[in-house]
Amino acid sequence: MQTQIKQFSRLTIGVLTAFVLLQSCTEHVKEPPKDEKFAVTDSLISKLLIDTVRNPNNESDLSFSAKIAPNDETTAKIFPMVSGNVRSVQVKLGDRVTKGQVLATMGSAEMAGFDKEAISSSAELRNAARSMKLAEDLYKSGLSSARDVEEAKNNYLIKQAEAKRSKAVLNLNGGSPNGTYTMKSPISGFVIEK
């Protein structure tokens, strides 16, 4: 009986060994990993800590040798159209300005002269209009000649042209009625020089 147990155990060990050897010789095909999206649960969200990313080493300065200069094609150098004294400057170096923004105001005798010419020519135009109307009325009533009416009309047209010219000169030079000249920015940009 003992020999039968020994033979049975040898047979069992032999079968198990053969089984193990046969199993190790077969090729196991692994399944490719599935694309499962990670889902954050409510309990995980309550445990999450959110913080700002910071650079632990702030010494990342780089040194270059260069010259910084403005682009001359996009730079506007501004000069006053008239002479005078600066009363106020509204901008400083480095300020951002927009097109049409007031940069400075000046008191100018030339501007006062342009203003005087505009007022004077406007008054002369009104007088010429009255003279023309009077000449037409006198002509209608027979107390004046057609030549007088024609002269009054020509004088009115001359005064009208003079008033238009003087107003255009005033507007071209800033258009201020109180003898001040206003310098405005022709483009948007930054003040880089005073």
mmCIF file of C-alpha atoms in Angstrom:
data_model
loop_
_atom_site.group_PDB
_atom_site.id
_atom_site.type_symbol
_atom_site.label_atom_id
_atom_site.label_comp_id
_atom_site.label_asym_id
_atom_site.label_seq_id
_atom_site.Cartn_x
_atom_site.Cartn_y
_atom_site.Cartn_z
ATOM 1 C CA MET A 1 0.000 0.000 0.000
ATOM 2 C CA GLN A 2 2.805 2.294 0.650
ATOM 3 C CA THR A 3 4.210 1.622 -2.754
ATOM 4 C CA GLN A 4 0.895 2.506 -4.247
ATOM 5 C CA ILE A 5 0.848 5.800 -2.372
ATOM 6 C CA LYS A 6 4.394 6.515 -3.517
ATOM 7 C CA GLN A 7 3.503 5.704 -7.103
ATOM 8 C CA PHE A 8 0.343 7.789 -6.851
ATOM 9 C CA SER A 9 2.274 10.770 -5.442
ATOM 10 C CA ARG A 10 4.949 10.446 -8.146
ATOM 11 C CA LEU A 11 2.280 10.314 -10.770
ATOM 12 C CA THR A 12 0.509 13.341 -9.287
ATOM 13 C CA ILE A 13 3.775 15.306 -9.076
ATOM 14 C CA GLY A 14 4.608 14.320 -12.657
ATOM 15 C CA VAL A 15 1.196 15.393 -13.968
ATOM 16 C CA LEU A 16 1.360 18.697 -12.072
ATOM 17 C CA THR A 17 4.886 19.374 -13.349
ATOM 18 C CA ALA A 18 3.820 18.610 -16.927
ATOM 19 C CA PHE A 19 0.794 20.874 -16.508
ATOM 20 C CA VAL A 20 2.933 23.742 -15.197
ATOM 21 C CA LEU A 21 5.472 23.313 -17.994
ATOM 22 C CA LEU A 22 2.776 23.253 -20.646
ATOM 23 C CA GLN A 23 1.123 26.346 -19.199
ATOM 24 C CA SER A 24 4.377 28.290 -19.183
ATOM 25 C CA CYS A 25 5.038 27.479 -22.844
ATOM 26 C CA THR A 26 1.794 28.950 -24.130
ATOM 27 C CA GLU A 27 1.717 32.598 -25.191
ATOM 28 C CA HIS A 28 -0.689 34.832 -23.330
ATOM 29 C CA VAL A 29 -2.112 37.666 -25.460
ATOM 30 C CA LYS A 30 -2.576 40.793 -23.400
ATOM 31 C CA GLU A 31 -5.628 42.874 -24.130
ATOM 32 C CA PRO A 32 -4.860 46.469 -25.087
ATOM 33 C CA PRO A 33 -5.665 48.947 -22.338
ATOM 34 C CA LYS A 34 -9.080 50.493 -22.605
ATOM 35 C CA ASP A 35 -9.387 54.282 -22.866
ATOM 36 C CA GLU A 36 -11.272 54.982 -19.736
ATOM 37 C CA LYS A 37 -11.691 58.624 -18.871
ATOM 38 C CA PHE A 38 -10.903 59.623 -15.365
ATOM 39 C CA ALA A 39 -13.930 60.952 -13.570
ATOM 40 C CA VAL A 40 -13.661 63.113 -10.480
ATOM 41 C CA THR A 41 -16.263 62.205 -7.923
ATOM 42 C CA ASP A 42 -17.921 64.643 -5.538
ATOM 43 C CA SER A 43 -16.099 63.193 -2.563
ATOM 44 C CA LEU A 44 -12.761 63.616 -4.369
ATOM 45 C CA ILE A 45 -13.569 67.220 -5.332
ATOM 46 C CA SER A 46 -14.161 68.123 -1.693
ATOM 47 C CA LYS A 47 -10.695 66.780 -0.823
ATOM 48 C CA LEU A 48 -8.848 68.530 -3.686
ATOM 49 C CA LEU A 49 -6.624 71.506 -2.902
ATOM 50 C CA ILE A 50 -6.171 74.097 -5.661
ATOM 51 C CA ASP A 51 -3.156 76.428 -5.628
ATOM 52 C CA THR A 52 -1.381 78.841 -7.974
ATOM 53 C CA VAL A 53 1.638 77.637 -9.892
ATOM 54 C CA ARG A 54 4.684 79.708 -8.985
ATOM 55 C CA ASN A 55 8.215 79.831 -10.291
ATOM 56 C CA PRO A 56 10.392 78.713 -7.379
ATOM 57 C CA ASN A 57 13.473 80.336 -8.864
ATOM 58 C CA ASN A 58 12.933 83.986 -9.801
ATOM 59 C CA GLU A 59 16.437 84.422 -11.123
ATOM 60 C CA SER A 60 15.654 83.887 -14.781
ATOM 61 C CA ASP A 61 16.849 87.284 -16.062
ATOM 62 C CA LEU A 62 18.631 87.306 -19.371
ATOM 63 C CA SER A 63 21.113 89.989 -20.359
ATOM 64 C CA PHE A 64 21.435 91.182 -23.939
ATOM 65 C CA SER A 65 23.337 94.060 -25.430
ATOM 66 C CA ALA A 66 21.017 96.106 -27.633
ATOM 67 C CA LYS A 67 19.824 99.599 -28.422
ATOM 68 C CA ILE A 68 16.117 100.333 -28.225
ATOM 69 C CA ALA A 69 15.031 103.068 -30.620
ATOM 70 C CA PRO A 70 11.639 104.248 -31.891
ATOM 71 C CA ASN A 71 10.552 103.453 -35.428
ATOM 72 C CA ASP A 72 10.980 106.716 -37.351
ATOM 73 C CA GLU A 73 8.245 105.736 -39.803
ATOM 74 C CA THR A 74 5.621 105.612 -37.047
ATOM 75 C CA THR A 75 6.953 108.528 -34.972
ATOM 76 C CA ALA A 76 5.403 112.002 -35.166
ATOM 77 C CA LYS A 77 7.503 114.995 -34.155
ATOM 78 C CA ILE A 78 5.189 117.836 -33.204
ATOM 79 C CA PHE A 79 6.040 121.520 -33.580
ATOM 80 C CA PRO A 80 3.696 124.474 -32.973
ATOM 81 C CA MET A 81 2.435 126.338 -36.039
ATOM 82 C CA VAL A 82 2.805 129.674 -34.226
ATOM 83 C CA SER A 83 5.205 131.214 -31.748
ATOM 84 C CA GLY A 84 4.243 131.916 -28.151
ATOM 85 C CA ASN A 85 4.588 130.946 -24.502
ATOM 86 C CA VAL A 86 3.613 127.536 -23.152
ATOM 87 C CA ARG A 87 0.788 127.873 -20.626
ATOM 88 C CA SER A 88 0.257 124.214 -19.713
ATOM 89 C CA VAL A 89 1.457 120.746 -20.650
ATOM 90 C CA GLN A 90 -1.077 117.944 -20.115
ATOM 91 C CA VAL A 91 1.198 114.921 -20.740
ATOM 92 C CA LYS A 92 4.470 113.552 -19.362
ATOM 93 C CA LEU A 93 7.156 111.309 -20.798
ATOM 94 C CA GLY A 94 5.872 107.754 -21.136
ATOM 95 C CA ASP A 95 2.167 108.717 -21.142
ATOM 96 C CA ARG A 96 -0.109 107.004 -23.645
ATOM 97 C CA VAL A 97 -1.936 109.464 -25.902
ATOM 98 C CA THR A 98 -4.724 109.052 -28.428
ATOM 99 C CA LYS A 99 -5.172 110.820 -31.746
ATOM 100 C CA GLY A 100 -6.587 114.318 -31.157
ATOM 101 C CA GLN A 101 -5.717 114.425 -27.441
ATOM 102 C CA VAL A 102 -4.547 117.840 -26.173
ATOM 103 C CA LEU A 103 -0.818 117.801 -25.414
ATOM 104 C CA ALA A 104 -0.170 121.454 -24.510
ATOM 105 C CA THR A 105 -1.649 124.953 -24.736
ATOM 106 C CA MET A 106 0.243 128.117 -25.654
ATOM 107 C CA GLY A 107 -0.495 131.805 -25.455
ATOM 108 C CA SER A 108 0.324 133.368 -28.819
ATOM 109 C CA ALA A 109 0.274 136.894 -30.192
ATOM 110 C CA GLU A 110 0.001 135.423 -33.691
ATOM 111 C CA MET A 111 -3.135 133.510 -32.692
ATOM 112 C CA ALA A 112 -4.589 136.692 -31.223
ATOM 113 C CA GLY A 113 -3.854 138.400 -34.571
ATOM 114 C CA PHE A 114 -5.564 135.602 -36.505
ATOM 115 C CA ASP A 115 -8.537 135.888 -34.143
ATOM 116 C CA LYS A 116 -8.689 139.663 -34.644
ATOM 117 C CA GLU A 117 -8.626 139.240 -38.437
ATOM 118 C CA ALA A 118 -11.461 136.701 -38.286
ATOM 119 C CA ILE A 119 -13.626 138.960 -36.107
ATOM 120 C CA SER A 120 -12.844 142.030 -38.232
ATOM 121 C CA SER A 121 -13.585 140.297 -41.537
ATOM 122 C CA SER A 122 -16.831 138.910 -40.124
ATOM 123 C CA ALA A 123 -17.921 142.419 -39.098
ATOM 124 C CA GLU A 124 -16.950 143.824 -42.524
ATOM 125 C CA LEU A 125 -18.986 141.063 -44.179
ATOM 126 C CA ARG A 126 -22.063 142.030 -42.149
ATOM 127 C CA ASN A 127 -21.577 145.710 -43.132
ATOM 128 C CA ALA A 128 -21.181 144.749 -46.808
ATOM 129 C CA ALA A 129 -24.390 142.687 -46.626
ATOM 130 C CA ARG A 130 -26.267 145.669 -45.173
ATOM 131 C CA SER A 131 -24.809 147.991 -47.857
ATOM 132 C CA MET A 132 -25.825 145.572 -50.601
ATOM 133 C CA LYS A 133 -29.385 145.310 -49.251
ATOM 134 C CA LEU A 134 -29.595 149.099 -48.958
ATOM 135 C CA ALA A 135 -28.312 149.555 -52.534
ATOM 136 C CA GLU A 136 -30.898 147.046 -53.814
ATOM 137 C CA ASP A 137 -33.704 148.827 -51.938
ATOM 138 C CA LEU A 138 -32.591 152.228 -53.284
ATOM 139 C CA TYR A 139 -32.425 150.794 -56.817
ATOM 140 C CA LYS A 140 -35.956 149.368 -56.489
ATOM 141 C CA SER A 141 -37.266 152.763 -55.379
ATOM 142 C CA GLY A 142 -35.384 154.519 -58.218
ATOM 143 C CA LEU A 143 -32.949 156.475 -56.032
ATOM 144 C CA SER A 144 -29.826 154.504 -57.053
ATOM 145 C CA SER A 145 -28.293 153.171 -60.256
ATOM 146 C CA ALA A 146 -27.685 149.551 -61.233
ATOM 147 C CA ARG A 147 -23.954 150.297 -61.100
ATOM 148 C CA ASP A 148 -24.207 151.089 -57.356
ATOM 149 C CA VAL A 149 -25.982 147.757 -56.762
ATOM 150 C CA GLU A 150 -23.310 145.918 -58.762
ATOM 151 C CA GLU A 151 -20.523 147.592 -56.759
ATOM 152 C CA ALA A 152 -22.250 146.667 -53.479
ATOM 153 C CA LYS A 153 -22.582 143.017 -54.617
ATOM 154 C CA ASN A 154 -18.910 142.869 -55.636
ATOM 155 C CA ASN A 155 -17.870 144.427 -52.318
ATOM 156 C CA TYR A 156 -20.015 141.825 -50.502
ATOM 157 C CA LEU A 157 -18.365 138.955 -52.434
ATOM 158 C CA ILE A 158 -14.880 140.334 -51.638
ATOM 159 C CA LYS A 159 -15.716 140.633 -47.926
ATOM 160 C CA GLN A 160 -17.225 137.131 -47.963
ATOM 161 C CA ALA A 161 -14.019 135.680 -49.446
ATOM 162 C CA GLU A 162 -11.899 137.597 -46.907
ATOM 163 C CA ALA A 163 -14.022 136.315 -43.996
ATOM 164 C CA LYS A 164 -13.752 132.752 -45.301
ATOM 165 C CA ARG A 165 -9.946 133.078 -45.674
ATOM 166 C CA SER A 166 -9.437 134.532 -42.188
ATOM 167 C CA LYS A 167 -11.576 131.796 -40.585
ATOM 168 C CA ALA A 168 -9.636 129.142 -42.516
ATOM 169 C CA VAL A 169 -6.316 130.610 -41.291
ATOM 170 C CA LEU A 170 -7.634 130.637 -37.712
ATOM 171 C CA ASN A 171 -8.851 127.020 -37.973
ATOM 172 C CA LEU A 172 -5.623 125.898 -39.628
ATOM 173 C CA ASN A 173 -3.635 127.300 -36.722
ATOM 174 C CA GLY A 174 -5.737 125.845 -33.933
ATOM 175 C CA GLY A 175 -9.016 127.694 -34.182
ATOM 176 C CA SER A 176 -8.980 129.252 -30.719
ATOM 177 C CA PRO A 177 -10.860 132.539 -30.327
ATOM 178 C CA ASN A 178 -8.975 133.687 -27.192
ATOM 179 C CA GLY A 179 -5.399 133.859 -28.507
ATOM 180 C CA THR A 180 -4.384 130.386 -27.324
ATOM 181 C CA TYR A 181 -2.891 127.689 -29.494
ATOM 182 C CA THR A 182 -3.701 124.064 -28.645
ATOM 183 C CA MET A 183 -1.220 121.366 -29.634
ATOM 184 C CA LYS A 184 -2.954 118.034 -30.295
ATOM 185 C CA SER A 185 -1.557 114.578 -30.928
ATOM 186 C CA PRO A 186 -1.733 113.647 -34.630
ATOM 187 C CA ILE A 187 -1.449 109.897 -33.872
ATOM 188 C CA SER A 188 -2.057 107.466 -31.018
ATOM 189 C CA GLY A 189 1.013 106.243 -29.157
ATOM 190 C CA PHE A 190 3.395 107.113 -26.320
ATOM 191 C CA VAL A 191 5.222 110.341 -25.482
ATOM 192 C CA ILE A 192 8.928 109.550 -25.881
ATOM 193 C CA GLU A 193 10.408 113.039 -26.020
ATOM 194 C CA LYS A 194 9.537 116.554 -24.860
#
